[in-house]
JSON list of C-alpha atoms in Angstrom, two decimals:
[
{"chain": "A", "resi": 1, "resn": "ASP", "atom": "CA", "xyz": [-51.00, 42.36, -63.82]},
{"chain": "A", "resi": 2, "resn": "GLY", "atom": "CA", "xyz": [-48.53, 39.51, -64.03]},
{"chain": "A", "resi": 3, "resn": "GLY", "atom": "CA", "xyz": [-48.12, 37.25, -61.08]},
{"chain": "A", "resi": 4, "resn": "ILE", "atom": "CA", "xyz": [-48.46, 33.86, -59.49]},
{"chain": "A", "resi": 5, "resn": "THR", "atom": "CA", "xyz": [-51.86, 32.62, -58.38]},
{"chain": "A", "resi": 6, "resn": "GLN", "atom": "CA", "xyz": [-52.21, 29.84, -55.86]},
{"chain": "A", "resi": 7, "resn": "SER", "atom": "CA", "xyz": [-55.51, 28.26, -55.00]},
{"chain": "A", "resi": 8, "resn": "PRO", "atom": "CA", "xyz": [-57.20, 27.53, -52.76]},
{"chain": "A", "resi": 9, "resn": "LYS", "atom": "CA", "xyz": [-55.96, 29.80, -49.98]},
{"chain": "A", "resi": 10, "resn": "TYR", "atom": "CA", "xyz": [-57.05, 27.28, -47.34]},
{"chain": "A", "resi": 11, "resn": "LEU", "atom": "CA", "xyz": [-57.45, 23.54, -47.81]},
{"chain": "A", "resi": 12, "resn": "PHE", "atom": "CA", "xyz": [-58.45, 20.74, -45.50]},
{"chain": "A", "resi": 13, "resn": "ARG", "atom": "CA", "xyz": [-57.53, 17.12, -46.02]},
{"chain": "A", "resi": 14, "resn": "LYS", "atom": "CA", "xyz": [-59.10, 14.05, -44.56]},
{"chain": "A", "resi": 15, "resn": "GLU", "atom": "CA", "xyz": [-57.01, 11.07, -43.57]},
{"chain": "A", "resi": 16, "resn": "GLY", "atom": "CA", "xyz": [-56.08, 8.93, -46.57]},
{"chain": "A", "resi": 17, "resn": "GLN", "atom": "CA", "xyz": [-57.09, 11.58, -49.08]},
{"chain": "A", "resi": 18, "resn": "ASN", "atom": "CA", "xyz": [-55.03, 13.07, -51.88]},
{"chain": "A", "resi": 19, "resn": "VAL", "atom": "CA", "xyz": [-55.37, 16.80, -52.45]},
{"chain": "A", "resi": 20, "resn": "THR", "atom": "CA", "xyz": [-54.08, 18.99, -55.25]},
{"chain": "A", "resi": 21, "resn": "LEU", "atom": "CA", "xyz": [-52.82, 22.54, -54.86]},
{"chain": "A", "resi": 22, "resn": "SER", "atom": "CA", "xyz": [-52.98, 24.78, -57.90]},
{"chain": "A", "resi": 23, "resn": "CYS", "atom": "CA", "xyz": [-50.24, 27.16, -59.06]},
{"chain": "A", "resi": 24, "resn": "GLU", "atom": "CA", "xyz": [-50.58, 29.30, -62.18]},
{"chain": "A", "resi": 25, "resn": "GLN", "atom": "CA", "xyz": [-48.24, 32.01, -63.41]},
{"chain": "A", "resi": 26, "resn": "ASN", "atom": "CA", "xyz": [-48.58, 34.51, -66.25]},
{"chain": "A", "resi": 27, "resn": "LEU", "atom": "CA", "xyz": [-45.03, 35.83, -66.01]},
{"chain": "A", "resi": 28, "resn": "ASN", "atom": "CA", "xyz": [-43.78, 33.62, -68.84]},
{"chain": "A", "resi": 29, "resn": "HIS", "atom": "CA", "xyz": [-41.25, 32.13, -66.43]},
{"chain": "A", "resi": 30, "resn": "ASP", "atom": "CA", "xyz": [-39.48, 28.92, -67.35]},
{"chain": "A", "resi": 31, "resn": "ALA", "atom": "CA", "xyz": [-38.78, 27.61, -63.87]},
{"chain": "A", "resi": 32, "resn": "MET", "atom": "CA", "xyz": [-41.32, 26.83, -61.17]},
{"chain": "A", "resi": 33, "resn": "TYR", "atom": "CA", "xyz": [-40.89, 25.59, -57.61]},
{"chain": "A", "resi": 34, "resn": "TRP", "atom": "CA", "xyz": [-42.87, 24.24, -54.71]},
{"chain": "A", "resi": 35, "resn": "TYR", "atom": "CA", "xyz": [-41.79, 24.94, -51.14]},
{"chain": "A", "resi": 36, "resn": "ARG", "atom": "CA", "xyz": [-43.15, 24.00, -47.77]},
{"chain": "A", "resi": 37, "resn": "GLN", "atom": "CA", "xyz": [-42.96, 26.37, -44.79]},
{"chain": "A", "resi": 38, "resn": "ASP", "atom": "CA", "xyz": [-43.64, 25.20, -41.24]},
{"chain": "A", "resi": 39, "resn": "PRO", "atom": "CA", "xyz": [-44.35, 27.67, -38.41]},
{"chain": "A", "resi": 40, "resn": "GLY", "atom": "CA", "xyz": [-41.31, 29.72, -37.47]},
{"chain": "A", "resi": 41, "resn": "GLN", "atom": "CA", "xyz": [-39.14, 27.94, -40.01]},
{"chain": "A", "resi": 42, "resn": "GLY", "atom": "CA", "xyz": [-37.64, 28.65, -43.39]},
{"chain": "A", "resi": 43, "resn": "LEU", "atom": "CA", "xyz": [-38.53, 27.20, -46.76]},
{"chain": "A", "resi": 44, "resn": "ARG", "atom": "CA", "xyz": [-37.90, 23.62, -47.82]},
{"chain": "A", "resi": 45, "resn": "LEU", "atom": "CA", "xyz": [-37.92, 22.70, -51.49]},
{"chain": "A", "resi": 46, "resn": "ILE", "atom": "CA", "xyz": [-40.35, 19.95, -52.52]},
{"chain": "A", "resi": 47, "resn": "TYR", "atom": "CA", "xyz": [-40.14, 19.86, -56.32]},
{"chain": "A", "resi": 48, "resn": "TYR", "atom": "CA", "xyz": [-38.94, 22.11, -59.09]},
{"chain": "A", "resi": 49, "resn": "SER", "atom": "CA", "xyz": [-39.31, 22.25, -62.84]},
{"chain": "A", "resi": 50, "resn": "GLN", "atom": "CA", "xyz": [-37.13, 24.01, -65.37]},
{"chain": "A", "resi": 51, "resn": "ILE", "atom": "CA", "xyz": [-39.12, 23.23, -68.52]},
{"chain": "A", "resi": 52, "resn": "VAL", "atom": "CA", "xyz": [-42.43, 21.73, -69.57]},
{"chain": "A", "resi": 53, "resn": "ASN", "atom": "CA", "xyz": [-42.76, 17.98, -69.08]},
{"chain": "A", "resi": 54, "resn": "ASP", "atom": "CA", "xyz": [-39.72, 17.88, -66.84]},
{"chain": "A", "resi": 55, "resn": "PHE", "atom": "CA", "xyz": [-39.43, 18.17, -63.07]},
{"chain": "A", "resi": 56, "resn": "GLN", "atom": "CA", "xyz": [-37.00, 17.15, -60.35]},
{"chain": "A", "resi": 57, "resn": "LYS", "atom": "CA", "xyz": [-37.27, 16.21, -56.69]},
{"chain": "A", "resi": 58, "resn": "GLY", "atom": "CA", "xyz": [-36.17, 18.71, -54.12]},
{"chain": "A", "resi": 59, "resn": "ASP", "atom": "CA", "xyz": [-35.14, 18.03, -50.55]},
{"chain": "A", "resi": 60, "resn": "ILE", "atom": "CA", "xyz": [-38.46, 16.70, -49.22]},
{"chain": "A", "resi": 61, "resn": "ALA", "atom": "CA", "xyz": [-40.30, 15.15, -52.20]},
{"chain": "A", "resi": 62, "resn": "GLU", "atom": "CA", "xyz": [-41.58, 12.02, -50.44]},
{"chain": "A", "resi": 63, "resn": "GLY", "atom": "CA", "xyz": [-45.38, 11.99, -50.26]},
{"chain": "A", "resi": 64, "resn": "TYR", "atom": "CA", "xyz": [-45.77, 14.62, -52.97]},
{"chain": "A", "resi": 65, "resn": "SER", "atom": "CA", "xyz": [-46.17, 14.56, -56.75]},
{"chain": "A", "resi": 66, "resn": "VAL", "atom": "CA", "xyz": [-46.24, 17.21, -59.47]},
{"chain": "A", "resi": 67, "resn": "SER", "atom": "CA", "xyz": [-46.84, 17.66, -63.17]},
{"chain": "A", "resi": 68, "resn": "ARG", "atom": "CA", "xyz": [-45.78, 20.30, -65.67]},
{"chain": "A", "resi": 69, "resn": "GLU", "atom": "CA", "xyz": [-47.93, 19.87, -68.75]},
{"chain": "A", "resi": 70, "resn": "LYS", "atom": "CA", "xyz": [-48.05, 23.59, -69.46]},
{"chain": "A", "resi": 71, "resn": "LYS", "atom": "CA", "xyz": [-45.47, 26.32, -68.94]},
{"chain": "A", "resi": 72, "resn": "GLU", "atom": "CA", "xyz": [-47.82, 28.39, -66.82]},
{"chain": "A", "resi": 73, "resn": "SER", "atom": "CA", "xyz": [-49.07, 25.61, -64.52]},
{"chain": "A", "resi": 74, "resn": "PHE", "atom": "CA", "xyz": [-47.35, 23.48, -61.88]},
{"chain": "A", "resi": 75, "resn": "PRO", "atom": "CA", "xyz": [-49.89, 21.69, -59.64]},
{"chain": "A", "resi": 76, "resn": "LEU", "atom": "CA", "xyz": [-48.76, 19.89, -56.48]},
{"chain": "A", "resi": 77, "resn": "THR", "atom": "CA", "xyz": [-50.55, 16.79, -55.17]},
{"chain": "A", "resi": 78, "resn": "VAL", "atom": "CA", "xyz": [-50.17, 15.97, -51.50]},
{"chain": "A", "resi": 79, "resn": "THR", "atom": "CA", "xyz": [-50.73, 12.23, -51.30]},
{"chain": "A", "resi": 80, "resn": "SER", "atom": "CA", "xyz": [-51.88, 10.09, -48.42]},
{"chain": "A", "resi": 81, "resn": "ALA", "atom": "CA", "xyz": [-48.27, 8.94, -48.10]},
{"chain": "A", "resi": 82, "resn": "GLN", "atom": "CA", "xyz": [-47.35, 12.36, -46.69]},
{"chain": "A", "resi": 83, "resn": "LYS", "atom": "CA", "xyz": [-47.90, 11.75, -42.99]},
{"chain": "A", "resi": 84, "resn": "ASN", "atom": "CA", "xyz": [-47.41, 15.30, -41.78]},
{"chain": "A", "resi": 85, "resn": "PRO", "atom": "CA", "xyz": [-48.94, 17.50, -44.48]},
{"chain": "A", "resi": 86, "resn": "THR", "atom": "CA", "xyz": [-50.08, 20.39, -42.30]},
{"chain": "A", "resi": 87, "resn": "ALA", "atom": "CA", "xyz": [-48.04, 23.37, -43.51]},
{"chain": "A", "resi": 88, "resn": "PHE", "atom": "CA", "xyz": [-48.01, 26.53, -45.60]},
{"chain": "A", "resi": 89, "resn": "TYR", "atom": "CA", "xyz": [-47.26, 25.67, -49.24]},
{"chain": "A", "resi": 90, "resn": "LEU", "atom": "CA", "xyz": [-45.62, 28.22, -51.49]},
{"chain": "A", "resi": 91, "resn": "CYS", "atom": "CA", "xyz": [-45.23, 28.16, -55.25]},
{"chain": "A", "resi": 92, "resn": "ALA", "atom": "CA", "xyz": [-42.55, 30.25, -56.92]},
{"chain": "A", "resi": 93, "resn": "SER", "atom": "CA", "xyz": [-41.26, 30.93, -60.41]},
{"chain": "A", "resi": 94, "resn": "SER", "atom": "CA", "xyz": [-38.23, 32.50, -62.03]},
{"chain": "A", "resi": 95, "resn": "ILE", "atom": "CA", "xyz": [-37.08, 33.40, -65.51]},
{"chain": "A", "resi": 96, "resn": "ILE", "atom": "CA", "xyz": [-34.25, 30.89, -65.84]},
{"chain": "A", "resi": 97, "resn": "THR", "atom": "CA", "xyz": [-32.54, 29.05, -63.09]},
{"chain": "A", "resi": 98, "resn": "GLY", "atom": "CA", "xyz": [-28.91, 29.81, -62.58]},
{"chain": "A", "resi": 99, "resn": "PHE", "atom": "CA", "xyz": [-28.82, 33.38, -63.83]},
{"chain": "A", "resi": 100, "resn": "ASN", "atom": "CA", "xyz": [-29.25, 35.10, -60.48]},
{"chain": "A", "resi": 101, "resn": "GLN", "atom": "CA", "xyz": [-32.81, 36.04, -61.26]},
{"chain": "A", "resi": 102, "resn": "PRO", "atom": "CA", "xyz": [-35.08, 36.42, -58.23]},
{"chain": "A", "resi": 103, "resn": "GLN", "atom": "CA", "xyz": [-37.82, 33.96, -57.53]},
{"chain": "A", "resi": 104, "resn": "HIS", "atom": "CA", "xyz": [-41.31, 35.37, -57.32]},
{"chain": "A", "resi": 105, "resn": "PHE", "atom": "CA", "xyz": [-43.77, 33.76, -54.94]},
{"chain": "A", "resi": 106, "resn": "GLY", "atom": "CA", "xyz": [-47.50, 33.24, -54.79]},
{"chain": "A", "resi": 107, "resn": "ASP", "atom": "CA", "xyz": [-49.52, 33.97, -51.63]},
{"chain": "A", "resi": 108, "resn": "GLY", "atom": "CA", "xyz": [-49.56, 30.36, -50.53]},
{"chain": "A", "resi": 109, "resn": "THR", "atom": "CA", "xyz": [-52.01, 27.62, -49.62]},
{"chain": "A", "resi": 110, "resn": "ARG", "atom": "CA", "xyz": [-52.46, 26.66, -46.00]},
{"chain": "A", "resi": 111, "resn": "LEU", "atom": "CA", "xyz": [-53.19, 22.94, -45.70]},
{"chain": "A", "resi": 112, "resn": "SER", "atom": "CA", "xyz": [-54.64, 21.41, -42.56]},
{"chain": "A", "resi": 113, "resn": "ILE", "atom": "CA", "xyz": [-55.74, 17.93, -41.56]},
{"chain": "A", "resi": 114, "resn": "LEU", "atom": "CA", "xyz": [-59.32, 17.32, -40.45]},
{"chain": "B", "resi": 1, "resn": "ASP", "atom": "CA", "xyz": [-24.12, 29.51, -50.33]},
{"chain": "B", "resi": 2, "resn": "ALA", "atom": "CA", "xyz": [-22.72, 31.83, -47.70]},
{"chain": "B", "resi": 3, "resn": "LYS", "atom": "CA", "xyz": [-24.46, 32.13, -44.36]},
{"chain": "B", "resi": 4, "resn": "THR", "atom": "CA", "xyz": [-26.09, 35.39, -43.31]},
{"chain": "B", "resi": 5, "resn": "THR", "atom": "CA", "xyz": [-26.69, 36.89, -39.88]},
{"chain": "B", "resi": 6, "resn": "GLN", "atom": "CA", "xyz": [-29.50, 39.32, -39.11]},
{"chain": "B", "resi": 7, "resn": "PRO", "atom": "CA", "xyz": [-30.86, 40.79, -35.88]},
{"chain": "B", "resi": 8, "resn": "PRO", "atom": "CA", "xyz": [-33.99, 38.91, -34.84]},
{"chain": "B", "resi": 9, "resn": "SER", "atom": "CA", "xyz": [-36.17, 41.99, -34.48]},
{"chain": "B", "resi": 10, "resn": "MET", "atom": "CA", "xyz": [-36.26, 45.75, -34.99]},
{"chain": "B", "resi": 11, "resn": "ASP", "atom": "CA", "xyz": [-38.69, 48.59, -34.44]},
{"chain": "B", "resi": 12, "resn": "CYS", "atom": "CA", "xyz": [-39.08, 51.65, -36.64]},
{"chain": "B", "resi": 13, "resn": "ALA", "atom": "CA", "xyz": [-41.30, 54.71, -36.30]},
{"chain": "B", "resi": 14, "resn": "GLU", "atom": "CA", "xyz": [-43.77, 55.24, -39.10]},
{"chain": "B", "resi": 15, "resn": "GLY", "atom": "CA", "xyz": [-42.44, 57.70, -41.68]},
{"chain": "B", "resi": 16, "resn": "ARG", "atom": "CA", "xyz": [-38.83, 57.21, -40.67]},
{"chain": "B", "resi": 17, "resn": "ALA", "atom": "CA", "xyz": [-36.21, 55.25, -42.58]},
{"chain": "B", "resi": 18, "resn": "ALA", "atom": "CA", "xyz": [-35.83, 51.60, -41.63]},
{"chain": "B", "resi": 19, "resn": "ASN", "atom": "CA", "xyz": [-32.26, 50.34, -41.88]},
{"chain": "B", "resi": 20, "resn": "LEU", "atom": "CA", "xyz": [-31.99, 46.56, -41.75]},
{"chain": "B", "resi": 21, "resn": "PRO", "atom": "CA", "xyz": [-28.46, 45.16, -41.46]},
{"chain": "B", "resi": 22, "resn": "CYS", "atom": "CA", "xyz": [-27.14, 41.83, -42.70]},
{"chain": "B", "resi": 23, "resn": "ASN", "atom": "CA", "xyz": [-23.74, 40.25, -42.20]},
{"chain": "B", "resi": 24, "resn": "HIS", "atom": "CA", "xyz": [-22.39, 37.84, -44.80]},
{"chain": "B", "resi": 25, "resn": "SER", "atom": "CA", "xyz": [-18.69, 37.72, -43.95]},
{"chain": "B", "resi": 26, "resn": "THR", "atom": "CA", "xyz": [-18.04, 34.51, -45.92]},
{"chain": "B", "resi": 27, "resn": "ILE", "atom": "CA", "xyz": [-19.54, 35.77, -49.16]},
{"chain": "B", "resi": 28, "resn": "SER", "atom": "CA", "xyz": [-17.62, 34.83, -52.26]},
{"chain": "B", "resi": 29, "resn": "GLY", "atom": "CA", "xyz": [-17.03, 36.84, -55.39]},
{"chain": "B", "resi": 30, "resn": "ASN", "atom": "CA", "xyz": [-19.84, 35.35, -57.45]},
{"chain": "B", "resi": 31, "resn": "GLU", "atom": "CA", "xyz": [-22.54, 35.53, -54.81]},
{"chain": "B", "resi": 32, "resn": "TYR", "atom": "CA", "xyz": [-25.34, 38.05, -54.98]},
{"chain": "B", "resi": 33, "resn": "VAL", "atom": "CA", "xyz": [-27.13, 39.53, -51.98]},
{"chain": "B", "resi": 34, "resn": "TYR", "atom": "CA", "xyz": [-30.93, 39.24, -52.12]},
{"chain": "B", "resi": 35, "resn": "TRP", "atom": "CA", "xyz": [-33.61, 40.64, -49.88]},
{"chain": "B", "resi": 36, "resn": "TYR", "atom": "CA", "xyz": [-37.13, 39.28, -49.54]},
{"chain": "B", "resi": 37, "resn": "ARG", "atom": "CA", "xyz": [-39.86, 40.02, -47.04]},
{"chain": "B", "resi": 38, "resn": "GLN", "atom": "CA", "xyz": [-42.82, 38.01, -45.83]},
{"chain": "B", "resi": 39, "resn": "ILE", "atom": "CA", "xyz": [-45.91, 39.60, -44.41]},
{"chain": "B", "resi": 40, "resn": "HIS", "atom": "CA", "xyz": [-47.83, 37.31, -42.10]},
{"chain": "B", "resi": 41, "resn": "SER", "atom": "CA", "xyz": [-49.72, 34.55, -43.95]},
{"chain": "B", "resi": 42, "resn": "GLN", "atom": "CA", "xyz": [-48.53, 35.72, -47.36]},
{"chain": "B", "resi": 43, "resn": "GLY", "atom": "CA", "xyz": [-45.85, 34.49, -49.73]},
{"chain": "B", "resi": 44, "resn": "PRO", "atom": "CA", "xyz": [-42.37, 35.99, -49.68]},
{"chain": "B", "resi": 45, "resn": "GLN", "atom": "CA", "xyz": [-41.98, 39.13, -51.75]},
{"chain": "B", "resi": 46, "resn": "TYR", "atom": "CA", "xyz": [-38.78, 39.89, -53.62]},
{"chain": "B", "resi": 47, "resn": "ILE", "atom": "CA", "xyz": [-37.42, 43.33, -52.77]},
{"chain": "B", "resi": 48, "resn": "ILE", "atom": "CA", "xyz": [-34.01, 43.89, -54.31]},
{"chain": "B", "resi": 49, "resn": "HIS", "atom": "CA", "xyz": [-30.68, 42.25, -55.06]},
{"chain": "B", "resi": 50, "resn": "GLY", "atom": "CA", "xyz": [-27.13, 43.32, -55.84]},
{"chain": "B", "resi": 51, "resn": "LEU", "atom": "CA", "xyz": [-23.57, 42.11, -56.36]},
{"chain": "B", "resi": 52, "resn": "LYS", "atom": "CA", "xyz": [-21.28, 44.93, -55.27]},
{"chain": "B", "resi": 53, "resn": "ASN", "atom": "CA", "xyz": [-22.78, 48.24, -56.34]},
{"chain": "B", "resi": 54, "resn": "ASN", "atom": "CA", "xyz": [-25.50, 49.98, -54.39]},
{"chain": "B", "resi": 55, "resn": "GLU", "atom": "CA", "xyz": [-28.92, 49.39, -55.85]},
{"chain": "B", "resi": 56, "resn": "THR", "atom": "CA", "xyz": [-32.21, 51.28, -55.65]},
{"chain": "B", "resi": 57, "resn": "ASN", "atom": "CA", "xyz": [-35.68, 50.47, -56.87]},
{"chain": "B", "resi": 58, "resn": "GLU", "atom": "CA", "xyz": [-39.18, 51.67, -56.11]},
{"chain": "B", "resi": 59, "resn": "MET", "atom": "CA", "xyz": [-39.31, 49.67, -52.89]},
{"chain": "B", "resi": 60, "resn": "ALA", "atom": "CA", "xyz": [-35.92, 50.08, -51.25]},
{"chain": "B", "resi": 61, "resn": "SER", "atom": "CA", "xyz": [-32.22, 50.76, -51.46]},
{"chain": "B", "resi": 62, "resn": "LEU", "atom": "CA", "xyz": [-29.46, 48.22, -50.94]},
{"chain": "B", "resi": 63, "resn": "ILE", "atom": "CA", "xyz": [-26.12, 49.37, -49.64]},
{"chain": "B", "resi": 64, "resn": "ILE", "atom": "CA", "xyz": [-23.29, 46.82, -49.88]},
{"chain": "B", "resi": 65, "resn": "THR", "atom": "CA", "xyz": [-19.98, 47.54, -48.15]},
{"chain": "B", "resi": 66, "resn": "GLU", "atom": "CA", "xyz": [-16.85, 47.71, -50.24]},
{"chain": "B", "resi": 67, "resn": "ASP", "atom": "CA", "xyz": [-15.55, 44.42, -48.84]},
{"chain": "B", "resi": 68, "resn": "ARG", "atom": "CA", "xyz": [-19.02, 42.91, -49.43]},
{"chain": "B", "resi": 69, "resn": "LYS", "atom": "CA", "xyz": [-19.10, 41.38, -45.97]},
{"chain": "B", "resi": 70, "resn": "SER", "atom": "CA", "xyz": [-22.23, 43.21, -44.95]},
{"chain": "B", "resi": 71, "resn": "SER", "atom": "CA", "xyz": [-25.17, 45.07, -46.42]},
{"chain": "B", "resi": 72, "resn": "THR", "atom": "CA", "xyz": [-28.07, 47.26, -45.35]},
{"chain": "B", "resi": 73, "resn": "LEU", "atom": "CA", "xyz": [-31.57, 47.34, -46.72]},
{"chain": "B", "resi": 74, "resn": "ILE", "atom": "CA", "xyz": [-33.11, 50.79, -46.45]},
{"chain": "B", "resi": 75, "resn": "LEU", "atom": "CA", "xyz": [-36.83, 51.44, -46.55]},
{"chain": "B", "resi": 76, "resn": "PRO", "atom": "CA", "xyz": [-36.79, 55.24, -46.89]},
{"chain": "B", "resi": 77, "resn": "HIS", "atom": "CA", "xyz": [-40.20, 56.04, -45.40]},
{"chain": "B", "resi": 78, "resn": "ALA", "atom": "CA", "xyz": [-41.54, 53.06, -43.48]},
{"chain": "B", "resi": 79, "resn": "THR", "atom": "CA", "xyz": [-45.29, 52.55, -43.31]},
{"chain": "B", "resi": 80, "resn": "LEU", "atom": "CA", "xyz": [-47.36, 50.19, -41.21]},
{"chain": "B", "resi": 81, "resn": "ARG", "atom": "CA", "xyz": [-47.65, 47.93, -44.26]},
{"chain": "B", "resi": 82, "resn": "ASP", "atom": "CA", "xyz": [-43.90, 47.38, -44.14]},
{"chain": "B", "resi": 83, "resn": "THR", "atom": "CA", "xyz": [-44.29, 45.36, -40.93]},
{"chain": "B", "resi": 84, "resn": "ALA", "atom": "CA", "xyz": [-42.96, 41.94, -41.95]},
{"chain": "B", "resi": 85, "resn": "VAL", "atom": "CA", "xyz": [-40.10, 39.48, -41.59]},
{"chain": "B", "resi": 86, "resn": "TYR", "atom": "CA", "xyz": [-37.19, 40.50, -43.80]},
{"chain": "B", "resi": 87, "resn": "TYR", "atom": "CA", "xyz": [-34.82, 37.89, -45.15]},
{"chain": "B", "resi": 88, "resn": "CYS", "atom": "CA", "xyz": [-31.30, 38.52, -46.40]},
{"chain": "B", "resi": 89, "resn": "ILE", "atom": "CA", "xyz": [-29.82, 35.70, -48.43]},
{"chain": "B", "resi": 90, "resn": "VAL", "atom": "CA", "xyz": [-26.82, 35.19, -50.67]},
{"chain": "B", "resi": 91, "resn": "ARG", "atom": "CA", "xyz": [-27.01, 33.06, -53.75]},
{"chain": "B", "resi": 92, "resn": "VAL", "atom": "CA", "xyz": [-24.39, 31.82, -56.13]},
{"chain": "B", "resi": 93, "resn": "TYR", "atom": "CA", "xyz": [-24.62, 30.65, -59.70]},
{"chain": "B", "resi": 94, "resn": "PRO", "atom": "CA", "xyz": [-25.80, 27.21, -58.66]},
{"chain": "B", "resi": 95, "resn": "GLN", "atom": "CA", "xyz": [-23.33, 24.41, -58.40]},
{"chain": "B", "resi": 96, "resn": "THR", "atom": "CA", "xyz": [-26.22, 21.99, -58.12]},
{"chain": "B", "resi": 97, "resn": "SER", "atom": "CA", "xyz": [-28.87, 21.32, -60.69]},
{"chain": "B", "resi": 98, "resn": "TYR", "atom": "CA", "xyz": [-31.49, 23.56, -59.12]},
{"chain": "B", "resi": 99, "resn": "ASP", "atom": "CA", "xyz": [-31.72, 26.97, -57.65]},
{"chain": "B", "resi": 100, "resn": "LYS", "atom": "CA", "xyz": [-33.60, 26.82, -54.36]},
{"chain": "B", "resi": 101, "resn": "VAL", "atom": "CA", "xyz": [-34.03, 29.76, -52.04]},
{"chain": "B", "resi": 102, "resn": "ILE", "atom": "CA", "xyz": [-32.93, 29.21, -48.45]},
{"chain": "B", "resi": 103, "resn": "PHE", "atom": "CA", "xyz": [-34.24, 31.59, -45.81]},
{"chain": "B", "resi": 104, "resn": "GLY", "atom": "CA", "xyz": [-32.76, 31.98, -42.35]},
{"chain": "B", "resi": 105, "resn": "PRO", "atom": "CA", "xyz": [-34.75, 33.33, -39.39]},
{"chain": "B", "resi": 106, "resn": "GLY", "atom": "CA", "xyz": [-34.74, 36.89, -40.80]},
{"chain": "B", "resi": 107, "resn": "THR", "atom": "CA", "xyz": [-35.48, 40.16, -39.02]},
{"chain": "B", "resi": 108, "resn": "SER", "atom": "CA", "xyz": [-38.97, 40.85, -37.77]},
{"chain": "B", "resi": 109, "resn": "LEU", "atom": "CA", "xyz": [-39.56, 44.55, -38.45]},
{"chain": "B", "resi": 110, "resn": "SER", "atom": "CA", "xyz": [-42.34, 46.29, -36.56]},
{"chain": "B", "resi": 111, "resn": "VAL", "atom": "CA", "xyz": [-43.34, 49.72, -37.82]},
{"chain": "B", "resi": 112, "resn": "ILE", "atom": "CA", "xyz": [-44.86, 51.69, -34.96]},
{"chain": "B", "resi": 113, "resn": "PRO", "atom": "CA", "xyz": [-47.43, 54.46, -35.43]}
]
């Protein structure tokens, strides 16, 4: 079945450590997104990518980095510069941005600080 | 994108139809209405979207009023697994360079045995 796979489901970070969240999709979607969701709140866009080897900052990109070396993969690194990383991280993809196509989401990674 | 208003919570008896309303009185002509839901600790799940005609798929039906200022998501036979937060959003062909999804507080639907 096609879908978006995020791993791990739970992740713990030590102070000063970088961690990488995986996102893989087999939907052949061009666009991929990373969102952050805090308890009781909506989604905030971190980074997005419309094509391979290209990505753009969203609303809260500071302390995060991404890469898009393959169409199906869009990993997110939470760096030590992100001072409040505890959150639920969601990866999404869509066929083409701007054509009113829905975004499809993975099941998320919950990141906590040790 | 236009703002939407939804009731914060609703209950529905198992097996009955769940009708979730959404107001979007400032919607413009090129904005679509989308519905997503999020079950606790999972990612949002796309349900359905429409522009002005009623839409139906295997999950739900979407009824949009003629003036497009409100819509109703209908789950025809609610089950306990439909307990989730339901988000109604409107999205336009993006005027910016990206196409982010913005969720409001949504409606917390509880399906009761």
